[in-house]
Amino acid sequence: MNEKPVETDKTQLQETTNPRRPVEHSTNENEQTVKPVEIPNETETKPIVKQKLYRKPSVKRKCVTPKVNCPEKIILCIDHSAIMFTNKFKRTVQSMKQQAVFQVLTGAVRNFIKTKSFIDSRHQFALVLLNQTPQLIVDFQPSGQDVMFMLKDIGTQFNESEMVEVDDEVFNLSTLFDQVENMVNLPSVKHPDKPGPPPYVVRMIFVFGRSSSALKFCENDEKLNSNPYFFCDCVYIHEEPNDGNCVTVKLFHYVCELDKNGTSFIYEVGTDGSMSSLYNAFANLLAHPLQR
């Protein structure tokens, strides 16, 4: 005699055997029911994330440059406005006292120059200060000792009454690119589609710290940006965004417009954070432009 199979509730079987769904057994012996544990919806509780500035995707360079280790001619273009001396980083556990932006920047540049010279002694460094117009302070030299000495001397002898007045509303980049173009000759490119190893590369590191200023772009930078051996990196130092300044995502996107070919390193550093972020930015700039 054939026995009739016992019918089971499929929904109850799924609830008791589903390994992905935790269950809670009742402690009462008379109750044999199994109660599923309610899992909170993850979409209801979202963590509070501090707003940061993100860069737009840039256009990639069409020609492929060789990944070689050749000498660099590095031009440090540093903002010399009064805000670099009056604006200070936030006090943290690591730093017992507040330090001015220019003072912290001097230490970060010193570590950058010493490390680059240790990696390759053929690298050369130059210093340009940005007031109303760029001013060449130190021409190219291998060790960078004069650059470090001048930055330290400028930081210790700061006098706000003697500072040159600058236009806080806009900074014209055309004068900066003209200064860079007059300082150095770019390596010639015989085959633009497949350039060979260059004798050197030219890199401009643009350090801008005016939170209430906008950048005015120019059209005379085509000669520099069209050369595959010219690179432009940027460190944007800004105050905490508020109604009194124009630190916005839109302004940071303007800074990112300096990256014409998708090969630049662009970093933003806020003074409302730790000053170690400025050191980290210059540590990332140690990478050779052709080996990124």
PDB file of C-alpha atoms in Angstrom, residues 61-66 188-197 226-229:
ATOM      1  CA  ARG A  61      47.009  62.885 -24.272  1.00  0.00           C
ATOM      2  CA  LYS A  62      46.907  61.378 -27.743  1.00  0.00           C
ATOM      3  CA  CYS A  63      50.630  60.683 -28.200  1.00  0.00           C
ATOM      4  CA  VAL A  64      52.356  58.055 -26.074  1.00  0.00           C
ATOM      5  CA  THR A  65      55.500  59.292 -24.344  1.00  0.00           C
ATOM      6  CA  PRO A  66      58.313  56.894 -23.406  1.00  0.00           C
ATOM      7  CA  SER A 188      61.947  69.474 -29.750  1.00  0.00           C
ATOM      8  CA  VAL A 189      59.670  66.686 -30.942  1.00  0.00           C
ATOM      9  CA  LYS A 190      60.679  65.206 -34.298  1.00  0.00           C
ATOM     10  CA  HIS A 191      57.949  62.570 -34.460  1.00  0.00           C
ATOM     11  CA  PRO A 192      54.783  63.802 -32.676  1.00  0.00           C
ATOM     12  CA  ASP A 193      52.988  60.478 -33.138  1.00  0.00           C
ATOM     13  CA  LYS A 194      55.759  58.510 -31.441  1.00  0.00           C
ATOM     14  CA  PRO A 195      58.198  60.790 -29.605  1.00  0.00           C
ATOM     15  CA  GLY A 196      61.534  59.421 -28.479  1.00  0.00           C
ATOM     16  CA  PRO A 197      63.284  59.786 -25.118  1.00  0.00           C
ATOM     17  CA  SER A 226      51.088  71.053 -27.168  1.00  0.00           C
ATOM     18  CA  ASN A 227      54.558  69.806 -26.270  1.00  0.00           C
ATOM     19  CA  PRO A 228      54.390  66.252 -24.837  1.00  0.00           C
ATOM     20  CA  TYR A 229      57.345  67.016 -22.544  1.00  0.00           C
TER      21      TYR A 229
END
